[in-house]
Amino acid sequence: MVMVTKVPPRPRPGARPARLRRAAGPLLAAGVTAASLAAVPATAPAAAAEDGKSGGTTLTVAVSQSIDSLSPFLAQKLTSTSVHRLAYEYLTNYDPKDARTVPGFATEWSASADKLTWTYKIREDSTWSDGKPATAEDAAWTFTTMMTDPDAATANGNFTANFEKVTAPDPRTLVIRLKKPQATMTALDVPIVPKHVWEKVGDFSKFNNDRSFPIVGNGPFVITDFKVDQYIKLRPNKTFWRGAPKFDELVFKYYKDGDAAVAALQKGEVSFVPNLTPAQAAALKTQKDIKVNDAPGRRFYALATNPGARAQDGTAFGNGNKALLDPAVRKALFLAVDRATLVDKVFQGHAVEGEGYIPPRFGSYFWKPEAARKRAYDPAAADKTLTDAGYVKNGAGERLGKDGRPLSFRILCHATDPNDKAVAKYLQEWWGRLGVGLTVECLDSVSDPWTKGDYDLAFDGWSVNPDPDYVLSIHTCGTLPATAKDTGATDNFICDREFDGLYAQQAVEYDPAKRAELVKRMQSRLYDTGYMNVMAYPNALEAYRTDQIASLTTMPEAAGNIWGQDGYWSWWSAVPAAGSGGSGSGSSTGVVVGIAATVVVLAGGFLLLRNRRRAGADDRE
């Protein structure tokens, strides 16, 4: 049995934190070393004053994404899961410098020789915000409930699908027995909840955890209030083992319009805005007391095709255009997409041309096709591909489908995302030259038609976690809905047995190099099927007011993002600027953080779930 040396928390004074979500690089497993679990760099903020006050500062985050649920068992959207990262501890966390796995609720862990039994030592200095001790029993109850109640497995059931038994032989020891090896055992991104509170819940599918405040947690913040599509409020957890945050209150305020959030930033009502357009960023760069952060992102921006929506029982549903079931049609459409132009004209250079499924930021997993296989922009080849496949043009120049009618598609577009609208105009032009029509359907929420399979193509995008298991799992057959009446965890109904076989292999492979190679083969297969066209890897383009925020931590620290991290680091580390004034009207001072998030997040992955609620493309991470 390989043991991991326990690492004590670093001194609090002068420290800065790490990030949100999962760490970069391959997962650590049975071969973990003590060095690899070095404590988070001493960059956390100094502990708050004993009374929890530091001048009455308030940090307000303006979000444009609704909270889907405050239940960690149900929440899938980015804003919701980011809040849960702040309110609950996970077994492990990720170093803000390089995203390697570091202690969280667990201080050390080990695997048996056969890698089927994992033992975690739970820290002694973690307490629930109601004063009760947080123990291994809370973790065992959380995981066991997910294993035995399908509704409790809605958000993160893929992590426990392979669990055979979870026990807590004593308050500081958690033991997880697996059915087969599992490569994600040091990246179980599941919020641990207090058993003494949650064991009273009857129906996990209906309990949204939004009726009684403050909500009991053991993370750096405590949720104190919530109003749907208005705000969610949190205060520092003064007993948090790593040290209390510096601000006296954290508020996530709902903004539907991104321009409104930017205007609020300019007025000093908002201190931070992510997901800026290039034009917004350029304008903000010239303004006093505003800093623009432009760093390599963790997202990909893609064009997804409907491969024929169907359930695991074989029932087909939805009204996707059957012409897209023809590989020649998908190939031709993708050959007629000029990625370089999109990066230059739409993203104005604040992105990298898309190739494989995993962004280049995650070096060990990054894959791109060799030159001979790359589907570079080639309109002539696209035209020939369609003609050779029997799709000829009529006298009006319209491409005819096999049914003799003009070939035309619909594409789902996020009404709140200017990138979608801009790219759609280019697609209409490029595909129009092929004689293919394109109708753009921009909606505030694309979830409903997406879930029903009522689309031909859609703009898709995900934030990739340091471990790629989740974003790969959403294309496996097991994530299709059980029946046509159910909803699954699938992204866009892809079911490919070769891809599934590779996924199963990487899921049990502990050797980092071998696992990375399997992940690359999965991307290669996904590329060949032509169901996903990754067009770009957008930069993290965001801005904040330096007269309100003195400092905070990006992830990676050298050149990373602020919003949507793999931990709680950005807001936990945020330090108020000296003499910062109040945000908006009222007496409270401090930071207002703007989030014009049009992208969605699904926290954690999920694999073999039958009745999981599916988040639409507007709910991506």
Coordinates of C-alpha atoms in Angstrom, one line a residue:
M1 CA 0.0 0.0 0.0
V2 CA 1.4 3.3 -1.0
M3 CA 0.9 6.0 1.6
V4 CA 0.7 9.7 1.0
T5 CA 2.4 11.9 3.6
K6 CA 0.1 14.2 5.4
V7 CA 0.7 17.8 4.6
P8 CA -0.2 20.5 7.2
P9 CA -1.8 23.7 6.0
R10 CA 0.5 26.5 5.2
P11 CA 0.7 29.6 7.4
R12 CA -2.2 31.9 6.9
P13 CA -0.6 35.4 7.0
G14 CA 0.0 36.8 3.6
A15 CA -1.2 33.7 1.8
R16 CA -3.1 33.7 -1.5
P17 CA -5.4 30.8 -2.6
A18 CA -5.7 28.4 -5.4
R19 CA -8.6 27.9 -7.9
L20 CA -11.9 26.3 -8.4
R21 CA -12.7 23.0 -9.9
R22 CA -10.2 20.3 -11.0
A23 CA -6.5 20.4 -11.3
A24 CA -4.5 20.3 -14.5
G25 CA -2.4 17.4 -15.6
P26 CA -2.9 13.7 -15.2
L27 CA -4.6 12.4 -12.1
L28 CA -2.5 11.1 -9.2
A29 CA -3.3 7.6 -8.2
A30 CA -1.7 4.9 -6.2
G31 CA 1.8 6.2 -7.1
V32 CA 1.2 9.5 -5.4
T33 CA 4.3 10.9 -3.7
A34 CA 4.5 13.2 -0.7
A35 CA 6.1 15.9 -2.9
S36 CA 3.1 15.8 -5.3
L37 CA 0.9 16.7 -2.4
A38 CA 2.8 19.7 -1.2
A39 CA 0.5 22.1 0.4
V40 CA -1.0 24.9 -1.6
P41 CA 1.6 27.7 -1.9
A42 CA 1.5 30.2 0.9
T43 CA -0.6 32.6 -1.1
A44 CA -3.9 32.5 0.9
P45 CA -5.2 35.7 2.4
A46 CA -4.4 36.4 6.0
A47 CA -7.1 35.2 8.3
A48 CA -9.9 37.6 9.0
A49 CA -10.0 39.6 12.2
E50 CA -11.4 37.7 15.1
D51 CA -14.8 39.3 14.7
G52 CA -14.9 38.4 11.0
K53 CA -14.9 42.0 10.0
S54 CA -12.4 43.8 7.7
G55 CA -14.0 47.1 7.1
G56 CA -17.5 46.1 6.0
T57 CA -16.4 45.1 2.5
T58 CA -18.8 43.3 0.1
L59 CA -17.7 41.5 -3.0
T60 CA -20.5 41.2 -5.5
V61 CA -20.4 38.9 -8.5
A62 CA -22.9 39.8 -11.2
V63 CA -23.9 36.5 -12.9
S64 CA -26.0 36.1 -16.1
Q65 CA -26.7 32.5 -15.4
S66 CA -29.5 31.3 -13.2
I67 CA -29.0 29.0 -10.3
D68 CA -30.5 25.6 -11.2
S69 CA -30.3 24.3 -7.7
L70 CA -28.6 24.8 -4.3
S71 CA -28.6 21.1 -3.8
P72 CA -25.1 19.7 -4.4
F73 CA -26.9 16.5 -5.6
L74 CA -28.7 18.3 -8.4
A75 CA -26.7 21.4 -9.4
Q76 CA -25.1 21.3 -12.8
K77 CA -24.7 24.9 -13.9
L78 CA -21.4 26.8 -13.6
T79 CA -22.8 29.4 -11.2
S80 CA -24.4 26.8 -9.0
T81 CA -21.4 24.5 -8.8
S82 CA -19.0 27.5 -8.3
V83 CA -21.1 28.4 -5.2
H84 CA -20.9 24.8 -4.0
R85 CA -17.1 24.9 -4.3
L86 CA -17.3 27.9 -1.9
A87 CA -19.7 26.3 0.6
Y88 CA -18.6 22.7 0.8
E89 CA -15.2 20.9 1.0
Y90 CA -14.3 18.1 -1.5
L91 CA -12.0 15.3 -0.5
T92 CA -9.1 16.9 -2.6
N93 CA -8.4 20.2 -4.1
Y94 CA -6.1 21.5 -6.8
D95 CA -3.0 23.6 -6.5
P96 CA -3.5 27.1 -8.0
K97 CA 0.0 27.1 -9.4
D98 CA 0.0 23.9 -11.5
A99 CA -3.3 22.2 -10.6
R100 CA -1.8 19.2 -9.1
T101 CA -3.9 17.4 -6.5
V102 CA -3.5 18.7 -2.9
P103 CA -5.4 18.0 0.3
G104 CA -8.9 19.2 0.9
F105 CA -11.3 17.5 3.3
A106 CA -8.8 14.6 3.2
T107 CA -5.2 15.2 4.3
E108 CA -3.8 12.0 2.8
W109 CA -4.9 8.9 1.0
S110 CA -3.6 5.5 -0.1
A111 CA -4.5 2.6 -2.4
S112 CA -4.3 -1.1 -1.8
A113 CA -2.0 -3.2 -3.9
D114 CA -4.9 -4.3 -6.2
K115 CA -6.1 -0.6 -6.4
L116 CA -9.6 -1.6 -5.3
T117 CA -9.5 -0.2 -1.8
W118 CA -8.8 3.5 -1.1
T119 CA -8.3 4.9 2.3
Y120 CA -8.6 8.6 3.1
K121 CA -7.6 10.3 6.3
I122 CA -10.0 13.1 7.1
R123 CA -8.7 16.3 8.6
E124 CA -9.4 17.0 12.2
D125 CA -9.7 20.8 11.9
S126 CA -12.8 21.0 9.8
T127 CA -16.2 21.8 11.3
W128 CA -19.6 22.5 9.9
S129 CA -20.8 26.1 10.1
D130 CA -23.3 25.1 12.8
G131 CA -20.5 24.1 15.0
K132 CA -20.7 20.3 14.7
P133 CA -17.5 18.4 13.7
A134 CA -17.1 17.4 10.1
T135 CA -16.1 13.7 9.9
A136 CA -15.6 10.7 7.7
E137 CA -19.1 9.7 8.4
D138 CA -20.4 12.7 6.5
A139 CA -18.3 11.7 3.5
A140 CA -19.4 8.1 3.7
W141 CA -23.1 9.1 4.0
T142 CA -22.7 11.5 1.0
F143 CA -21.2 8.8 -1.3
T144 CA -23.5 6.0 -0.1
T145 CA -26.6 8.1 -0.7
M146 CA -25.4 8.8 -4.3
M147 CA -24.9 5.1 -4.7
T148 CA -28.4 4.1 -3.5
D149 CA -30.6 6.9 -4.6
P150 CA -30.7 7.7 -8.3
D151 CA -31.9 11.2 -7.7
A152 CA -28.9 11.9 -5.4
A153 CA -26.7 10.8 -8.2
T154 CA -28.0 13.4 -10.6
A155 CA -25.1 15.8 -10.6
N156 CA -22.0 13.6 -9.9
G157 CA -23.1 10.0 -10.1
N158 CA -20.3 9.0 -12.5
F159 CA -17.9 9.2 -9.6
T160 CA -19.7 6.6 -7.5
A161 CA -21.1 4.3 -10.3
N162 CA -18.0 2.1 -9.8
F163 CA -18.1 2.2 -5.9
E164 CA -18.9 -1.1 -4.2
K165 CA -19.0 0.1 -0.6
V166 CA -18.1 3.2 1.4
T167 CA -17.5 3.1 5.1
A168 CA -16.2 5.2 7.9
P169 CA -14.5 2.9 10.5
D170 CA -13.7 5.9 12.6
P171 CA -14.4 9.7 12.5
R172 CA -11.1 10.3 10.7
T173 CA -11.0 7.4 8.2
L174 CA -12.9 6.9 5.0
V175 CA -12.7 3.7 3.1
I176 CA -13.9 3.3 -0.5
R177 CA -14.1 -0.2 -2.0
L178 CA -14.3 -0.3 -5.8
K179 CA -15.7 -2.8 -8.2
K180 CA -12.7 -2.2 -10.6
P181 CA -9.8 0.2 -10.6
Q182 CA -10.9 3.9 -11.1
A183 CA -8.5 6.6 -12.3
T184 CA -10.4 9.5 -10.7
M185 CA -9.9 8.5 -7.1
T186 CA -7.8 11.6 -6.4
A187 CA -10.2 13.9 -8.2
L188 CA -13.6 13.0 -6.7
D189 CA -15.1 16.4 -7.2
V190 CA -18.2 15.8 -5.1
P191 CA -19.3 18.3 -2.4
I192 CA -19.4 16.6 1.0
V193 CA -22.6 17.4 2.8
P194 CA -23.4 17.3 6.6
K195 CA -25.2 14.0 7.3
H196 CA -27.1 15.4 10.3
V197 CA -28.8 17.9 8.0
W198 CA -29.3 16.0 4.8
E199 CA -30.4 12.7 6.2
K200 CA -33.7 14.4 6.9
V201 CA -34.4 14.9 3.2
G202 CA -37.1 12.7 1.7
D203 CA -37.1 13.3 -2.0
F204 CA -33.7 14.4 -3.4
S205 CA -35.2 15.1 -6.8
K206 CA -37.4 17.9 -5.4
F207 CA -35.2 19.3 -2.5
N208 CA -33.4 22.4 -3.8
N209 CA -31.9 23.4 -0.5
D210 CA -33.2 27.0 -0.8
R211 CA -35.7 27.4 2.0
S212 CA -33.7 27.6 5.2
F213 CA -30.7 29.9 5.8
P214 CA -27.9 30.0 6.6
I215 CA -27.1 26.7 4.8
V216 CA -24.8 24.5 6.8
G217 CA -21.4 23.9 5.1
N218 CA -17.7 23.6 5.8
G219 CA -16.2 25.5 2.9
P220 CA -14.7 29.0 3.0
F221 CA -18.1 30.7 2.7
V222 CA -21.6 30.1 4.1
I223 CA -24.7 30.7 2.0
T224 CA -27.0 33.1 3.8
D225 CA -29.7 34.1 1.4
F226 CA -31.0 33.4 -2.1
K227 CA -33.7 34.9 -4.5
V228 CA -34.2 33.2 -7.8
D229 CA -32.7 35.3 -10.7
Q230 CA -31.9 38.0 -8.3
Y231 CA -29.0 37.2 -6.0
I232 CA -27.3 34.7 -3.7
K233 CA -25.4 35.9 -0.7
L234 CA -22.6 34.3 1.3
R235 CA -20.5 35.3 4.3
P236 CA -17.1 34.1 5.4
N237 CA -16.8 30.9 7.3
K238 CA -14.8 32.2 10.3
T239 CA -13.9 28.6 11.3
F240 CA -12.6 27.5 7.8
W241 CA -9.4 25.6 8.4
R242 CA -7.4 27.4 5.7
G243 CA -8.4 30.8 7.0
A244 CA -11.5 33.0 6.5
P245 CA -11.8 35.1 3.3
K246 CA -10.9 38.8 3.5
F247 CA -14.3 40.2 2.3
D248 CA -17.2 40.4 4.8
E249 CA -19.8 39.3 2.2
L250 CA -19.8 37.7 -1.2
V251 CA -22.9 38.4 -3.4
F252 CA -23.7 36.8 -6.7
K253 CA -26.1 39.2 -8.4
Y254 CA -28.1 38.2 -11.5
Y255 CA -27.6 40.2 -14.7
K256 CA -29.2 38.9 -17.9
D257 CA -27.3 41.3 -20.2
G258 CA -23.5 41.2 -20.5
D259 CA -23.4 44.8 -21.7
A260 CA -25.2 45.9 -18.5
A261 CA -22.5 44.2 -16.4
V262 CA -19.7 45.9 -18.3
A263 CA -21.5 49.3 -17.8
A264 CA -21.7 48.5 -14.1
L265 CA -17.9 47.8 -14.1
Q266 CA -17.3 51.2 -15.7
K267 CA -19.4 52.9 -13.1
G268 CA -17.7 51.1 -10.3
E269 CA -20.8 49.2 -9.4
V270 CA -19.2 46.0 -10.5
S271 CA -15.6 45.0 -9.9
F272 CA -15.1 42.0 -12.1
V273 CA -16.6 40.9 -15.5
P274 CA -15.7 37.6 -17.3
N275 CA -16.5 36.4 -20.8
L276 CA -15.9 39.7 -22.4
T277 CA -16.1 40.2 -26.1
P278 CA -12.9 41.4 -27.8
A279 CA -14.5 44.8 -28.4
Q280 CA -15.4 45.2 -24.7
A281 CA -12.0 44.2 -23.6
A282 CA -10.3 46.6 -26.0
A283 CA -12.5 49.5 -24.7
L284 CA -11.8 48.6 -21.1
K285 CA -8.1 48.4 -21.5
T286 CA -7.9 52.2 -21.9
Q287 CA -9.9 53.0 -18.8
K288 CA -8.5 54.0 -15.5
D289 CA -8.6 51.6 -12.6
I290 CA -9.6 48.6 -14.8
K291 CA -7.3 45.7 -15.6
V292 CA -8.1 43.2 -18.4
N293 CA -7.1 39.6 -17.9
D294 CA -6.4 37.9 -21.2
A295 CA -5.1 34.3 -20.6
P296 CA -5.2 30.9 -22.3
G297 CA -8.6 29.4 -21.5
R298 CA -9.9 26.0 -20.5
R299 CA -12.8 26.0 -22.9
F300 CA -13.4 24.8 -26.4
Y301 CA -16.0 26.3 -28.8
A302 CA -17.6 23.8 -31.1
L303 CA -20.2 23.0 -33.7
A304 CA -22.2 19.9 -32.7
T305 CA -24.4 17.9 -35.0
N306 CA -27.4 15.9 -34.0
P307 CA -26.5 12.2 -34.8
G308 CA -30.0 11.1 -34.3
A309 CA -31.4 11.5 -30.8
R310 CA -32.2 8.2 -29.3
A311 CA -32.6 6.5 -25.9
Q312 CA -30.8 3.5 -24.5
D313 CA -33.8 1.3 -25.2
G314 CA -33.4 2.2 -28.9
T315 CA -36.3 4.6 -29.3
A316 CA -35.5 7.4 -31.7
F317 CA -37.0 10.9 -31.0
G318 CA -36.5 14.5 -32.0
N319 CA -36.6 16.0 -35.5
G320 CA -33.0 16.2 -36.4
N321 CA -32.2 16.4 -40.2
K322 CA -31.4 12.8 -41.2
A323 CA -28.9 14.1 -43.8
L324 CA -26.5 14.7 -41.0
L325 CA -26.4 10.9 -40.4
D326 CA -24.3 10.8 -43.6
P327 CA -20.6 11.1 -42.8
A328 CA -20.0 12.8 -46.2
V329 CA -22.4 15.6 -45.3
R330 CA -20.7 16.2 -41.9
K331 CA -17.3 16.1 -43.6
A332 CA -18.3 18.6 -46.3
L333 CA -19.8 21.1 -43.8
F334 CA -16.7 21.0 -41.6
L335 CA -14.4 21.4 -44.6
A336 CA -16.3 24.6 -45.3
V337 CA -15.5 26.2 -41.9
D338 CA -12.6 28.5 -41.9
R339 CA -11.4 28.3 -38.3
A340 CA -8.5 30.8 -38.9
T341 CA -11.0 33.4 -40.0
L342 CA -13.2 32.8 -37.0
V343 CA -10.2 33.3 -34.6
D344 CA -9.2 36.4 -36.5
K345 CA -12.5 38.1 -37.1
V346 CA -14.9 36.8 -34.4
F347 CA -12.5 36.3 -31.5
Q348 CA -10.1 39.0 -32.9
G349 CA -7.1 37.0 -32.0
H350 CA -8.2 36.2 -28.4
A351 CA -8.4 32.5 -29.2
V352 CA -6.5 29.6 -30.7
E353 CA -7.7 27.6 -33.7
G354 CA -9.6 24.5 -32.7
E355 CA -8.4 21.0 -33.5
G356 CA -8.8 18.3 -30.9
Y357 CA -11.3 18.1 -28.1
I358 CA -9.0 19.0 -25.2
P359 CA -7.6 22.6 -25.2
P360 CA -3.8 23.0 -25.5
R361 CA -3.7 24.3 -22.0
F362 CA -3.9 20.7 -20.8
G363 CA -0.6 19.6 -22.5
S364 CA -0.5 15.9 -21.6
Y365 CA -4.0 15.3 -23.0
F366 CA -3.9 17.7 -26.0
W367 CA -4.3 16.0 -29.4
K368 CA -4.4 17.4 -32.9
P369 CA -4.6 15.5 -36.2
E370 CA -1.6 15.0 -38.3
A371 CA -1.5 17.1 -41.5
A372 CA -2.8 14.4 -43.8
R373 CA -6.0 14.0 -41.6
K374 CA -6.7 17.6 -40.7
R375 CA -9.9 19.0 -42.1
A376 CA -8.5 22.3 -43.1
Y377 CA -10.7 24.9 -44.8
D378 CA -11.1 23.7 -48.4
P379 CA -14.4 24.8 -50.1
A380 CA -13.5 23.0 -53.3
A381 CA -13.1 19.7 -51.4
A382 CA -16.3 20.3 -49.6
D383 CA -18.2 20.8 -52.8
K384 CA -16.6 17.7 -54.4
T385 CA -17.4 15.6 -51.2
L386 CA -21.1 16.5 -51.5
T387 CA -21.3 15.9 -55.2
D388 CA -19.5 12.6 -55.0
A389 CA -21.9 11.5 -52.3
G390 CA -24.9 12.2 -54.6
Y391 CA -25.9 15.7 -53.4
V392 CA -26.2 17.6 -56.6
K393 CA -27.2 21.2 -57.3
N394 CA -30.4 22.2 -59.1
G395 CA -30.7 25.0 -61.6
A396 CA -31.0 27.6 -58.8
G397 CA -27.7 26.5 -57.2
E398 CA -29.4 24.7 -54.3
R399 CA -27.9 21.5 -53.1
L400 CA -30.5 18.7 -53.1
G401 CA -30.8 16.1 -50.5
K402 CA -31.5 12.4 -51.2
D403 CA -35.2 13.2 -51.0
G404 CA -34.9 15.7 -53.9
R405 CA -35.6 18.7 -51.7
P406 CA -33.1 21.5 -51.0
L407 CA -30.6 20.7 -48.3
S408 CA -31.1 23.1 -45.4
F409 CA -30.3 22.9 -41.7
R410 CA -31.2 24.7 -38.5
I411 CA -28.6 25.7 -35.9
L412 CA -29.3 26.4 -32.2
C413 CA -27.8 29.7 -31.2
H414 CA -27.5 31.3 -27.7
A415 CA -29.2 34.7 -27.9
T416 CA -27.0 36.0 -25.2
D417 CA -23.7 35.0 -26.9
P418 CA -22.5 37.4 -29.6
N419 CA -20.0 34.9 -30.8
D420 CA -22.7 32.5 -31.8
K421 CA -24.4 35.1 -33.9
A422 CA -21.2 36.2 -35.5
V423 CA -20.1 32.7 -36.4
A424 CA -23.6 31.8 -37.7
K425 CA -23.3 34.6 -40.3
Y426 CA -20.0 33.2 -41.5
L427 CA -21.5 29.7 -41.7
Q428 CA -24.5 31.0 -43.7
E429 CA -22.1 32.5 -46.2
W430 CA -19.7 29.6 -46.4
W431 CA -22.3 26.9 -46.6
G432 CA -24.4 29.0 -48.9
R433 CA -21.6 28.8 -51.5
L434 CA -22.1 25.0 -51.3
G435 CA -25.8 25.5 -52.0
V436 CA -26.7 24.5 -48.4
G437 CA -29.2 26.6 -46.5
L438 CA -28.8 27.5 -42.8
T439 CA -31.5 28.9 -40.5
V440 CA -30.2 30.4 -37.2
E441 CA -32.5 29.9 -34.2
C442 CA -31.3 32.1 -31.3
L443 CA -32.9 31.4 -28.0
D444 CA -32.4 32.6 -24.4
S445 CA -32.2 29.0 -23.4
V446 CA -31.6 26.1 -25.8
S447 CA -32.0 23.4 -23.2
D448 CA -35.6 22.5 -24.2
P449 CA -35.1 21.8 -27.9
W450 CA -31.7 20.3 -27.2
T451 CA -33.0 17.8 -24.7
K452 CA -35.9 16.9 -27.0
G453 CA -33.5 16.3 -29.9
D454 CA -35.3 19.1 -31.9
Y455 CA -32.2 20.5 -33.6
D456 CA -29.9 19.8 -36.5
L457 CA -26.7 21.6 -35.4
A458 CA -25.9 23.6 -32.3
F459 CA -23.1 25.8 -30.9
D460 CA -21.5 23.8 -28.1
G461 CA -18.8 24.5 -25.6
W462 CA -17.4 23.1 -22.4
S463 CA -14.8 24.1 -19.8
V464 CA -12.5 21.2 -19.6
N465 CA -11.3 20.1 -16.2
P466 CA -7.7 19.1 -15.5
D467 CA -8.8 15.5 -15.6
P468 CA -10.8 15.0 -18.9
D469 CA -13.0 12.1 -17.7
Y470 CA -16.2 14.1 -17.5
V471 CA -16.1 15.9 -20.9
L472 CA -15.3 12.5 -22.5
S473 CA -18.0 10.6 -20.6
I474 CA -20.8 12.8 -22.0
H475 CA -20.2 11.2 -25.4
T476 CA -20.6 7.6 -24.2
C477 CA -23.6 5.4 -24.9
G478 CA -24.3 5.0 -21.2
T479 CA -25.2 8.7 -20.9
L480 CA -28.1 8.5 -23.4
P481 CA -31.5 8.8 -21.7
A482 CA -32.9 5.4 -20.5
T483 CA -36.1 6.0 -22.5
A484 CA -37.5 8.7 -24.7
K485 CA -39.4 10.1 -21.7
D486 CA -36.2 10.4 -19.6
T487 CA -33.3 12.8 -19.9
G488 CA -29.7 11.7 -19.9
A489 CA -26.3 13.1 -19.3
T490 CA -25.3 13.0 -22.9
D491 CA -24.1 16.1 -24.6
N492 CA -25.6 15.5 -28.1
F493 CA -26.6 11.9 -28.3
I494 CA -23.4 10.5 -29.6
C495 CA -23.1 6.7 -29.1
D496 CA -20.0 5.0 -30.7
R497 CA -18.9 1.6 -29.4
E498 CA -15.3 2.2 -30.4
F499 CA -15.2 5.4 -28.4
D500 CA -16.9 3.6 -25.5
G501 CA -14.3 0.9 -25.5
L502 CA -11.5 3.5 -25.2
Y503 CA -13.3 5.4 -22.5
A504 CA -13.6 2.2 -20.4
Q505 CA -9.9 1.6 -20.8
Q506 CA -8.8 5.1 -19.7
A507 CA -11.1 5.0 -16.8
V508 CA -9.1 2.2 -15.1
E509 CA -5.6 3.2 -16.3
Y510 CA -3.5 4.6 -13.5
D511 CA -0.3 5.1 -15.5
P512 CA -0.4 8.8 -16.6
A513 CA 1.4 8.3 -19.9
K514 CA -0.7 5.3 -20.9
R515 CA -3.9 7.0 -19.9
A516 CA -3.0 10.2 -21.8
E517 CA -2.5 8.1 -24.9
L518 CA -5.9 6.5 -24.6
V519 CA -7.5 10.0 -24.1
K520 CA -5.8 11.1 -27.4
R521 CA -7.1 8.0 -29.2
M522 CA -10.6 9.0 -28.0
Q523 CA -10.2 12.4 -29.4
S524 CA -9.0 11.0 -32.6
R525 CA -12.1 8.8 -32.8
L526 CA -14.4 11.7 -32.0
Y527 CA -12.7 13.7 -34.7
D528 CA -13.1 10.9 -37.3
T529 CA -16.9 10.5 -36.6
G530 CA -17.4 14.2 -37.5
Y531 CA -20.1 14.8 -34.9
M532 CA -18.1 17.5 -33.2
N533 CA -16.2 20.3 -34.9
V534 CA -14.0 22.1 -32.4
M535 CA -13.6 25.5 -34.0
A536 CA -11.7 27.5 -31.4
Y537 CA -10.2 27.5 -27.9
P538 CA -11.2 31.0 -26.6
N539 CA -9.0 32.9 -24.1
A540 CA -10.3 33.8 -20.7
L541 CA -11.1 37.4 -21.3
E542 CA -12.2 39.2 -18.2
A543 CA -11.6 42.5 -16.3
Y544 CA -11.7 43.9 -12.8
R545 CA -11.4 47.2 -11.0
T546 CA -8.1 47.7 -9.3
D547 CA -9.5 50.3 -7.0
Q548 CA -11.8 47.7 -5.5
I549 CA -9.7 44.5 -5.8
A550 CA -6.1 44.8 -4.5
S551 CA -5.2 41.2 -5.5
L552 CA -6.6 37.8 -6.3
T553 CA -5.3 34.5 -7.6
T554 CA -5.7 33.3 -11.2
M555 CA -5.4 29.6 -12.1
P556 CA -2.7 28.9 -13.2
E557 CA -1.2 31.6 -11.2
A558 CA 1.2 32.6 -14.0
A559 CA -1.4 33.2 -16.7
G560 CA -4.8 31.8 -15.9
N561 CA -8.5 32.6 -15.4
I562 CA -10.3 34.1 -12.5
W563 CA -13.9 32.9 -13.1
G564 CA -14.7 29.2 -13.3
Q565 CA -11.6 27.8 -11.5
D566 CA -11.0 24.3 -10.2
G567 CA -11.3 25.4 -6.6
Y568 CA -12.4 28.3 -4.4
W569 CA -9.2 30.3 -4.8
S570 CA -10.2 33.4 -6.7
W571 CA -12.9 34.7 -4.3
W572 CA -11.3 33.2 -1.2
S573 CA -8.0 35.0 -2.0
A574 CA -9.5 38.3 -3.1
V575 CA -8.1 41.2 -1.1
P576 CA -10.1 44.5 -0.9
A577 CA -8.2 47.5 -2.2
A578 CA -7.3 50.0 0.5
G579 CA -10.0 52.5 1.0
S580 CA -12.3 50.9 -1.6
G581 CA -15.7 52.5 -1.6
G582 CA -19.2 50.9 -1.7
S583 CA -20.6 49.2 -4.7
G584 CA -23.7 50.8 -6.0
S585 CA -26.0 52.5 -3.5
G586 CA -26.0 51.6 0.2
S587 CA -23.3 51.7 2.9
S588 CA -21.5 48.4 2.3
T589 CA -18.1 48.9 0.7
G590 CA -15.9 46.7 -1.4
V591 CA -15.9 44.7 -4.5
V592 CA -18.6 44.0 -7.0
V593 CA -17.7 41.2 -9.3
G594 CA -19.4 41.0 -12.7
I595 CA -20.0 37.7 -14.4
A596 CA -21.7 38.0 -17.8
A597 CA -21.4 34.3 -18.1
T598 CA -23.1 32.9 -21.3
V599 CA -21.3 29.6 -21.0
V600 CA -22.4 26.9 -18.7
V601 CA -20.9 24.4 -16.5
L602 CA -21.8 21.0 -15.4
A603 CA -19.9 20.2 -12.3
G604 CA -18.3 16.9 -12.3
G605 CA -18.9 14.2 -14.8
F606 CA -21.6 11.6 -14.8
L607 CA -21.5 8.3 -16.7
L608 CA -24.0 5.5 -16.1
L609 CA -27.0 7.5 -14.9
R610 CA -30.4 6.8 -16.1
N611 CA -32.7 9.7 -15.0
R612 CA -30.3 12.5 -14.7
R613 CA -31.5 16.0 -15.7
R614 CA -29.6 17.1 -18.8
A615 CA -28.2 20.6 -19.0
G616 CA -28.6 22.4 -22.3
A617 CA -25.8 24.0 -24.2
D618 CA -26.5 27.2 -22.4
D619 CA -25.7 25.4 -19.2
R620 CA -22.2 24.4 -20.1
E621 CA -19.2 25.0 -17.9

